[in-house]
mmCIF file of C-alpha atoms and ligand atoms in Angstrom:
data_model
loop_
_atom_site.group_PDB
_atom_site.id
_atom_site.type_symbol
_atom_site.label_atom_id
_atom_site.label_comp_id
_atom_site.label_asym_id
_atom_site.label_seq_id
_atom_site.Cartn_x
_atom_site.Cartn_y
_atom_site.Cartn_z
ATOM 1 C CA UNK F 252 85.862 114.555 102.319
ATOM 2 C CA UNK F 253 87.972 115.672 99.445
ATOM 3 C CA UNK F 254 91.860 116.728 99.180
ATOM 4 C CA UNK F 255 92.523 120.306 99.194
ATOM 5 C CA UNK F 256 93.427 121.855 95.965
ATOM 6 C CA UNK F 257 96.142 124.270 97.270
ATOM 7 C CA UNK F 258 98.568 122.575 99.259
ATOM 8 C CA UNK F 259 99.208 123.119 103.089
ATOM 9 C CA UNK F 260 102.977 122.854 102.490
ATOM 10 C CA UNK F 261 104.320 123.255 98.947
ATOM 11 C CA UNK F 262 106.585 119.694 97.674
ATOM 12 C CA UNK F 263 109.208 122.751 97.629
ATOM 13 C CA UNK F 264 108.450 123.454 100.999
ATOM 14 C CA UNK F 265 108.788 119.767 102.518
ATOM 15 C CA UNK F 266 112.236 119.749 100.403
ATOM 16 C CA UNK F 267 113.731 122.663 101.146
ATOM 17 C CA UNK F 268 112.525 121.460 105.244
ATOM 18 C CA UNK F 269 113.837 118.218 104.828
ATOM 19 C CA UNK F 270 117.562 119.073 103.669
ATOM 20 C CA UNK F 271 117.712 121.702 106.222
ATOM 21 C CA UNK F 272 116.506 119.475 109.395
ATOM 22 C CA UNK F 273 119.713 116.613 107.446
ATOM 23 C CA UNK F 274 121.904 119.507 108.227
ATOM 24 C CA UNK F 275 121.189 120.031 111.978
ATOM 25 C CA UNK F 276 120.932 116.549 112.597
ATOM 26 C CA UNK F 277 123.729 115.764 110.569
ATOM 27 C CA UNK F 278 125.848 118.220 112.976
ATOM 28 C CA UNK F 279 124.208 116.830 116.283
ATOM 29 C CA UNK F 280 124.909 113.541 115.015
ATOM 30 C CA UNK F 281 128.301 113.257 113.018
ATOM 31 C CA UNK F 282 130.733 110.336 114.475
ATOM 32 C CA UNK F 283 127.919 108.822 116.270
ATOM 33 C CA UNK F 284 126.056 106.540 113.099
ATOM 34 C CA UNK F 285 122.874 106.881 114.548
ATOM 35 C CA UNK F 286 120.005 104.731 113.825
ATOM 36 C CA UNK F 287 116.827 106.304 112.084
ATOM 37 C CA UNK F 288 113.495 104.387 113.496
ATOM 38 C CA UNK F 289 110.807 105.484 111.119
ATOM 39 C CA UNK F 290 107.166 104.248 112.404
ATOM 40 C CA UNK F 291 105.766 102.562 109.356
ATOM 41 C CA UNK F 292 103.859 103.600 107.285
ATOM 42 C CA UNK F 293 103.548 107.074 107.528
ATOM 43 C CA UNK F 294 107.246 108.463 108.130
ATOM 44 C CA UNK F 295 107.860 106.068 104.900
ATOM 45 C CA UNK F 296 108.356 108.704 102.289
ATOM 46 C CA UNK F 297 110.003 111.253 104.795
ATOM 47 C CA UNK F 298 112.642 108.978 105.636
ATOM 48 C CA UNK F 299 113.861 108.243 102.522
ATOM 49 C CA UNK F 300 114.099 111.877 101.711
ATOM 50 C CA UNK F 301 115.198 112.392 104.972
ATOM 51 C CA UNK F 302 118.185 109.757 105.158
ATOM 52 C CA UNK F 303 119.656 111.159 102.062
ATOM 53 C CA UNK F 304 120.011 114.520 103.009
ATOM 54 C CA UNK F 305 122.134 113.345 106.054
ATOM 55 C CA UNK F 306 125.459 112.990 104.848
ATOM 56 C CA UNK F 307 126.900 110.715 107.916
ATOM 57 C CA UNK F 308 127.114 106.936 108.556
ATOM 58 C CA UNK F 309 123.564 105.734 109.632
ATOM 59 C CA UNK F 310 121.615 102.787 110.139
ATOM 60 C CA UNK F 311 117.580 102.987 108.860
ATOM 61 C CA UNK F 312 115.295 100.471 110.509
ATOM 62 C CA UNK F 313 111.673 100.362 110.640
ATOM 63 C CA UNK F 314 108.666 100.021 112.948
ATOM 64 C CA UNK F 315 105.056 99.399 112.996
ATOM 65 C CA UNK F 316 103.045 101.511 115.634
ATOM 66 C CA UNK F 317 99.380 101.053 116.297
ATOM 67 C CA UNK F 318 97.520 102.143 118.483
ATOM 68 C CA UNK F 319 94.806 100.247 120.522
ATOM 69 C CA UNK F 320 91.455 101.755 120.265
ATOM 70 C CA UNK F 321 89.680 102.433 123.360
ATOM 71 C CA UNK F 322 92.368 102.797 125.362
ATOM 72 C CA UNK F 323 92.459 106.582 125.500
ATOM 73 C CA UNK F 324 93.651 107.304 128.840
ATOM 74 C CA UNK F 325 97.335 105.504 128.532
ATOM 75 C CA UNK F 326 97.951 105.245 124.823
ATOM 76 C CA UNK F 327 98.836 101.457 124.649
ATOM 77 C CA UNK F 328 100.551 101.055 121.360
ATOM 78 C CA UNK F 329 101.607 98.352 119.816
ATOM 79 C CA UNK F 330 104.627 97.650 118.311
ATOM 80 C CA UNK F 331 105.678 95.056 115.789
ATOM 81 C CA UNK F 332 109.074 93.976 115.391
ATOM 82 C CA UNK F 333 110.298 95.665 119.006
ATOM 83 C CA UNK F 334 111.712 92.333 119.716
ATOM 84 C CA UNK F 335 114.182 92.076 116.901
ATOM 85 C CA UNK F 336 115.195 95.973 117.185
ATOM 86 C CA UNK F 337 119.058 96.236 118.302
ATOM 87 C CA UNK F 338 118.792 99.955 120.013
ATOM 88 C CA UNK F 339 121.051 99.087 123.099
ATOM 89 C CA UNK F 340 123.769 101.328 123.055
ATOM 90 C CA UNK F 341 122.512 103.174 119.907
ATOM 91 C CA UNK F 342 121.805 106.643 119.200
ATOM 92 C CA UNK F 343 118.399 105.967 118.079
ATOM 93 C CA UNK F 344 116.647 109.239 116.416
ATOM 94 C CA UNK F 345 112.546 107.993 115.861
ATOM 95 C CA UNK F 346 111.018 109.376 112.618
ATOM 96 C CA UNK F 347 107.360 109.935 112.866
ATOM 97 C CA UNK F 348 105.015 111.488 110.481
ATOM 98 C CA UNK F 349 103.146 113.705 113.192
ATOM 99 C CA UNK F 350 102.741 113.907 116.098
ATOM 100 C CA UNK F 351 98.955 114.705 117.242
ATOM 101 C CA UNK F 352 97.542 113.735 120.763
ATOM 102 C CA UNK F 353 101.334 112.506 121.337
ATOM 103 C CA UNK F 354 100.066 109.580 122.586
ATOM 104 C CA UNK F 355 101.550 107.494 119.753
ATOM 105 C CA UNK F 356 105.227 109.144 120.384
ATOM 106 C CA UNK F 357 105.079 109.232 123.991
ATOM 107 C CA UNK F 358 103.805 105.443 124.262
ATOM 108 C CA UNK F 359 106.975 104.255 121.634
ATOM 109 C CA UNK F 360 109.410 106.708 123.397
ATOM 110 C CA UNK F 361 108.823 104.995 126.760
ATOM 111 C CA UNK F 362 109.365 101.541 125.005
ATOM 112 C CA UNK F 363 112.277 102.470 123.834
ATOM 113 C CA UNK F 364 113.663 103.813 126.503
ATOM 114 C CA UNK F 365 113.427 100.676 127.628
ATOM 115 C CA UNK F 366 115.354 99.131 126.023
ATOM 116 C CA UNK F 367 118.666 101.361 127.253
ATOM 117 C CA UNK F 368 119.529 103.283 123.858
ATOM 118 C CA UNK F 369 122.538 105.232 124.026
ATOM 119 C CA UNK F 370 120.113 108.380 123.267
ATOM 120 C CA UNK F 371 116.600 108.890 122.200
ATOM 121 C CA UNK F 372 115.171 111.920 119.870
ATOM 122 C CA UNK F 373 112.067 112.276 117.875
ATOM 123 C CA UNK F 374 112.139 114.064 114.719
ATOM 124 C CA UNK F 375 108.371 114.805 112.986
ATOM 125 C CA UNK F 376 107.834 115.953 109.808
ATOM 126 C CA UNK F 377 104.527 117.724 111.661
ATOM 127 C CA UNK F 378 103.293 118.664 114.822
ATOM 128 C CA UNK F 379 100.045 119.780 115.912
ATOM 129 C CA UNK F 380 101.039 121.481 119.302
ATOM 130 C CA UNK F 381 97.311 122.378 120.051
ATOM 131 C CA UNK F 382 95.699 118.847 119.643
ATOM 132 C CA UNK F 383 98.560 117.730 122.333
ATOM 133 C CA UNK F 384 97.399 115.423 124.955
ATOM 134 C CA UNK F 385 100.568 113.834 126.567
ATOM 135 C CA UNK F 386 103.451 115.625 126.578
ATOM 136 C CA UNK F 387 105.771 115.297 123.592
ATOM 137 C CA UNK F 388 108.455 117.743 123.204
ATOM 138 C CA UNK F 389 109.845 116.523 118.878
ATOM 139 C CA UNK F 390 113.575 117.106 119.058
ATOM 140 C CA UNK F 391 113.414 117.791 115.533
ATOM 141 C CA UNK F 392 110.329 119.228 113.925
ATOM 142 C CA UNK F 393 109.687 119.781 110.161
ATOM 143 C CA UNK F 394 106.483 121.851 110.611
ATOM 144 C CA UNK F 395 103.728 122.922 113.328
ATOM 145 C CA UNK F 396 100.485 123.019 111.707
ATOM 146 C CA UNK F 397 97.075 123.919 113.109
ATOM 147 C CA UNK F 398 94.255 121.197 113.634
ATOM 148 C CA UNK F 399 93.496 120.032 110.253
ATOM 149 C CA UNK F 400 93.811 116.425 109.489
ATOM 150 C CA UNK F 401 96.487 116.316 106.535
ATOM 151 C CA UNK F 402 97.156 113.939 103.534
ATOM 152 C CA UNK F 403 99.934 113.711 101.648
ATOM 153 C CA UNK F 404 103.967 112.883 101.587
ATOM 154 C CA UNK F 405 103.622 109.493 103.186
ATOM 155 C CA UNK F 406 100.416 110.464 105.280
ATOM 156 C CA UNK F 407 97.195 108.702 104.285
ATOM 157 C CA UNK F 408 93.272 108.809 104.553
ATOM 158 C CA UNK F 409 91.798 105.604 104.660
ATOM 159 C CA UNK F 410 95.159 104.678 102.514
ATOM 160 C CA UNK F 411 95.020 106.881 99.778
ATOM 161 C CA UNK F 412 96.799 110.225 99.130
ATOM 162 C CA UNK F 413 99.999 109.222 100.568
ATOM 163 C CA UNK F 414 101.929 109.409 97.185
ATOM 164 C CA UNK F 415 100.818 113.140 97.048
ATOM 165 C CA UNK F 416 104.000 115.370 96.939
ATOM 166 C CA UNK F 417 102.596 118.033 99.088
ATOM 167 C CA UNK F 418 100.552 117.994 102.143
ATOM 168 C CA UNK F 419 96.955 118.848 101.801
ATOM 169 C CA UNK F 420 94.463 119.290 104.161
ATOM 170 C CA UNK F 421 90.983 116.966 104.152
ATOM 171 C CA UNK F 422 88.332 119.023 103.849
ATOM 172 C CA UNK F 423 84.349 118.766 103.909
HETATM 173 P P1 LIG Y 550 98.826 110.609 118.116
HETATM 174 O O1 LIG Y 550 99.094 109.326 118.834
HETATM 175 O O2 LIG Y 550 99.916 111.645 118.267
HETATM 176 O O3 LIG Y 550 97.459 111.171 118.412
HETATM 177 O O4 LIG Y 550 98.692 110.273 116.589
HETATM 178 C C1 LIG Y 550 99.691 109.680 115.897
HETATM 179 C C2 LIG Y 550 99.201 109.094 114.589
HETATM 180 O O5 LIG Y 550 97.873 109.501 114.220
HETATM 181 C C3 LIG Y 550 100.106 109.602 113.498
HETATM 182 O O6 LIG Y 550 101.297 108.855 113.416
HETATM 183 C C4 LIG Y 550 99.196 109.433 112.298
HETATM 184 O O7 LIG Y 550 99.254 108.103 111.841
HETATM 185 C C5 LIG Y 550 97.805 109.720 112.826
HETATM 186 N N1 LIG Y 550 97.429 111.119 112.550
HETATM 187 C C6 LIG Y 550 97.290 112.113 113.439
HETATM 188 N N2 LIG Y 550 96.957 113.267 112.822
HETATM 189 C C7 LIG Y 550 96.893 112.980 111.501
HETATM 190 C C8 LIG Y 550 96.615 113.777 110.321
HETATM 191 O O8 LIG Y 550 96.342 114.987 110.352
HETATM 192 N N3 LIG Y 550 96.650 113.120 109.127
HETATM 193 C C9 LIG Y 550 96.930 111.794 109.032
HETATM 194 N N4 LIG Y 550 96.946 111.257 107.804
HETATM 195 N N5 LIG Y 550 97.225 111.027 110.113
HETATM 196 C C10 LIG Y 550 97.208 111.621 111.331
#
């Protein structure tokens, strides 16, 4: 497998993406200091571009997500950390990378949800629609993309490529 040459999404593209989705959210969101969950480590470098192009009180937290293999059916995930997360009574917007089968989302959603936020959204910087499994609706999407597995801007393979400034498909 080797990185594609030719980016998927130009680093121009992800910016110009980014500041845009800071301005809707910073509308939906002004008064209320929400808190940004990002789900480590993938969301890493889009919520640091993301946070500053959201010019309103916030709080940034982070989470670890992983997901159990072999348990295909329910999606157990998880979560480090959910213990010491103060959500009750937040506005608590969850910043993924992508969002695939959904599985991932859906399983941290419901934990969440849980634990009585105020609200609960899900921004992703990608979303493969047609790889969807459980039903994940992003509140905030930077891009759909088709099924390719992607590298790049945070996202990894086997932990490399995730300091590429563009997103790049894995090819053969
Ligand atoms: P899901 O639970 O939605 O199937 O998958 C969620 C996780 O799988 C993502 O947060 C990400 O870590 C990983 N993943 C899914 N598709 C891709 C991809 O195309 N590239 C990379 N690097 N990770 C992916």
């Amino acid at each position: 497998m080797r990185v594609s040459e030719r980016p998927l999404i130009s680093a121009a593209a992800v910016a110009a993406r980014v500041e845009a989705l800071g301005c809707e959210m910073a509308g939906d969101y002004a008064g209320k200091r929400p808190l940004l969950l990002a789900v480590l480590r993938g969301a890493s470098l889009f919520v640091a571009d993301l946070a500053r192009a959201l010019p309103i009180e916030l709080e940034l937290d982070f989470i670890q997500a992983r997901s159990y293999a072999g348990t295909r059916s329910t999606g157990s995930v998880a979560l480090s950390r959910a213990e010491d997360l103060e959500v009750t009574g937040r506005h608590v917007i969850v910043v993924e990378d992508i969002v695939d089968t959904g599985r991932t989302a859906a399983a941290l959603l419901e934990r969440l949800h849980g634990l009585s936020p105020a609200s609960l959204a899900l921004c992703a910087l990608l979303d493969k629609p047609s790889r969807r499994v459980v039903e994940v609706h992003p509140n905030y999407t930077g891009f759909s993309i088709d099924d390719h597995f992607v590298v790049g801007y945070g996202l990894d393979c086997d932990g490399l490529h995730r300091n590429l400034p563009a997103i790049h498909v894995m090819e053969a």
